Amino acid sequence: MEYEYKTNTLTYDFNDGDFTDTNNNLKVIVTDNVGNSSTFEALFYRK
């Protein structure tokens, strides 16, 4: 997963993973240098 700070976007190449289900859970946890963290969770579908 790559983060582009100029556009504030995350990008992931699905060719890197093995997805057998059509619906998937995504959980991203970000922690800064002082220990603050934020969590994002989403359900996405892939055919």
CSV table of N, CA and C in Angstrom, one decimal:
chain,number,residue,atom,x,y,z
A,1,MET,N,0.9,-1.2,0.0
A,1,MET,CA,0.0,0.0,0.0
A,1,MET,C,0.9,1.2,0.0
A,2,GLU,N,0.5,2.2,-0.8
A,2,GLU,CA,1.3,3.4,-0.9
A,2,GLU,C,0.4,4.6,-0.6
A,3,TYR,N,1.0,5.6,0.1
A,3,TYR,CA,0.3,6.8,0.5
A,3,TYR,C,1.0,8.0,-0.3
A,4,GLU,N,0.1,8.8,-0.9
A,4,GLU,CA,0.6,10.0,-1.6
A,4,GLU,C,0.1,11.2,-0.8
A,5,TYR,N,1.0,11.8,-0.1
A,5,TYR,CA,0.6,12.9,0.8
A,5,TYR,C,0.1,14.2,0.0
A,6,LYS,N,0.6,14.4,-1.2
A,6,LYS,CA,0.2,15.5,-2.0
A,6,LYS,C,-1.3,15.5,-2.3
A,7,THR,N,-1.8,14.3,-2.6
A,7,THR,CA,-3.3,14.1,-2.9
A,7,THR,C,-4.1,13.5,-1.8
A,8,ASN,N,-3.4,13.1,-0.7
A,8,ASN,CA,-4.0,12.4,0.4
A,8,ASN,C,-4.8,11.2,0.0
A,9,THR,N,-4.1,10.3,-0.8
A,9,THR,CA,-4.7,9.1,-1.2
A,9,THR,C,-3.8,7.8,-0.9
A,10,LEU,N,-4.5,6.7,-0.7
A,10,LEU,CA,-3.8,5.4,-0.5
A,10,LEU,C,-4.1,4.6,-1.7
A,11,THR,N,-3.1,3.9,-2.2
A,11,THR,CA,-3.2,3.1,-3.4
A,11,THR,C,-2.7,1.7,-3.1
A,12,TYR,N,-3.5,0.7,-3.5
A,12,TYR,CA,-3.1,-0.7,-3.3
A,12,TYR,C,-3.2,-1.5,-4.7
A,13,ASP,N,-2.2,-2.3,-5.0
A,13,ASP,CA,-2.2,-3.1,-6.2
A,13,ASP,C,-2.8,-4.4,-5.9
A,14,PHE,N,-4.0,-4.7,-6.4
A,14,PHE,CA,-4.7,-6.0,-6.1
A,14,PHE,C,-4.0,-7.2,-6.6
A,15,ASN,N,-3.1,-7.0,-7.6
A,15,ASN,CA,-2.4,-8.2,-8.1
A,15,ASN,C,-1.4,-8.7,-7.1
A,16,ASP,N,-1.1,-8.0,-6.0
A,16,ASP,CA,-0.2,-8.4,-5.0
A,16,ASP,C,-0.8,-9.5,-4.0
A,17,GLY,N,-2.1,-9.5,-3.9
A,17,GLY,CA,-2.8,-10.3,-2.9
A,17,GLY,C,-3.6,-11.4,-3.6
A,18,ASP,N,-4.0,-12.4,-2.7
A,18,ASP,CA,-4.8,-13.5,-3.1
A,18,ASP,C,-6.2,-13.3,-2.5
A,19,PHE,N,-7.1,-12.9,-3.3
A,19,PHE,CA,-8.5,-12.7,-2.9
A,19,PHE,C,-9.4,-13.7,-3.5
A,20,THR,N,-9.9,-14.6,-2.6
A,20,THR,CA,-10.8,-15.7,-3.0
A,20,THR,C,-12.3,-15.3,-2.8
A,21,ASP,N,-12.6,-14.4,-1.9
A,21,ASP,CA,-13.9,-14.0,-1.6
A,21,ASP,C,-14.3,-12.8,-2.4
A,22,THR,N,-15.6,-12.7,-2.6
A,22,THR,CA,-16.1,-11.5,-3.4
A,22,THR,C,-16.2,-10.3,-2.4
A,23,ASN,N,-16.5,-10.5,-1.2
A,23,ASN,CA,-16.5,-9.4,-0.2
A,23,ASN,C,-15.3,-9.5,0.7
A,24,ASN,N,-14.7,-8.4,1.0
A,24,ASN,CA,-13.5,-8.3,1.8
A,24,ASN,C,-13.5,-7.2,2.8
A,25,ASN,N,-12.9,-7.4,3.9
A,25,ASN,CA,-12.7,-6.4,4.9
A,25,ASN,C,-11.4,-5.7,4.8
A,26,LEU,N,-11.4,-4.4,4.9
A,26,LEU,CA,-10.1,-3.6,4.9
A,26,LEU,C,-10.0,-2.9,6.2
A,27,LYS,N,-8.9,-3.0,6.8
A,27,LYS,CA,-8.6,-2.3,8.0
A,27,LYS,C,-7.2,-1.6,7.9
A,28,VAL,N,-7.2,-0.3,8.1
A,28,VAL,CA,-6.0,0.4,8.0
A,28,VAL,C,-5.8,1.2,9.3
A,29,ILE,N,-4.6,0.9,10.0
A,29,ILE,CA,-4.3,1.6,11.2
A,29,ILE,C,-3.0,2.4,11.0
A,30,VAL,N,-3.1,3.7,11.3
A,30,VAL,CA,-2.0,4.6,11.1
A,30,VAL,C,-1.6,5.2,12.4
A,31,THR,N,-0.3,5.1,12.7
A,31,THR,CA,0.3,5.6,13.9
A,31,THR,C,1.4,6.6,13.6
A,32,ASP,N,1.3,7.8,14.3
A,32,ASP,CA,2.4,8.8,14.0
A,32,ASP,C,3.6,8.6,15.0
A,33,ASN,N,4.5,9.5,14.9
A,33,ASN,CA,5.8,9.4,15.7
A,33,ASN,C,5.6,9.6,17.2
A,34,VAL,N,4.5,10.2,17.6
A,34,VAL,CA,4.2,10.4,19.0
A,34,VAL,C,3.2,9.4,19.6
A,35,GLY,N,2.8,8.4,18.8
A,35,GLY,CA,1.9,7.3,19.3
A,35,GLY,C,0.5,7.5,19.1
A,36,ASN,N,0.1,8.6,18.4
A,36,ASN,CA,-1.4,8.8,18.1
A,36,ASN,C,-1.7,7.9,17.0
A,37,SER,N,-2.9,7.3,17.1
A,37,SER,CA,-3.3,6.3,16.0
A,37,SER,C,-4.7,6.6,15.6
A,38,SER,N,-5.0,6.2,14.4
A,38,SER,CA,-6.3,6.3,13.8
A,38,SER,C,-6.6,5.0,13.0
A,39,THR,N,-7.9,4.6,13.0
A,39,THR,CA,-8.2,3.3,12.3
A,39,THR,C,-9.4,3.6,11.4
A,40,PHE,N,-9.2,3.0,10.2
A,40,PHE,CA,-10.3,3.1,9.1
A,40,PHE,C,-10.6,1.7,8.8
A,41,GLU,N,-11.9,1.4,8.8
A,41,GLU,CA,-12.4,0.0,8.4
A,41,GLU,C,-13.5,0.2,7.3
A,42,ALA,N,-13.4,-0.7,6.3
A,42,ALA,CA,-14.4,-0.7,5.3
A,42,ALA,C,-14.6,-2.1,4.7
A,43,LEU,N,-15.8,-2.4,4.2
A,43,LEU,CA,-16.1,-3.6,3.5
A,43,LEU,C,-16.2,-3.3,2.0
A,44,PHE,N,-15.5,-4.1,1.2
A,44,PHE,CA,-15.5,-3.8,-0.3
A,44,PHE,C,-15.8,-5.1,-1.0
A,45,TYR,N,-16.3,-5.0,-2.2
A,45,TYR,CA,-16.7,-6.2,-3.0
A,45,TYR,C,-15.8,-6.2,-4.2
A,46,ARG,N,-15.3,-7.4,-4.6
A,46,ARG,CA,-14.5,-7.6,-5.7
A,46,ARG,C,-15.0,-8.8,-6.5
A,47,LYS,N,-15.2,-8.7,-7.8
A,47,LYS,CA,-15.7,-9.8,-8.6
A,47,LYS,C,-14.6,-10.5,-9.3
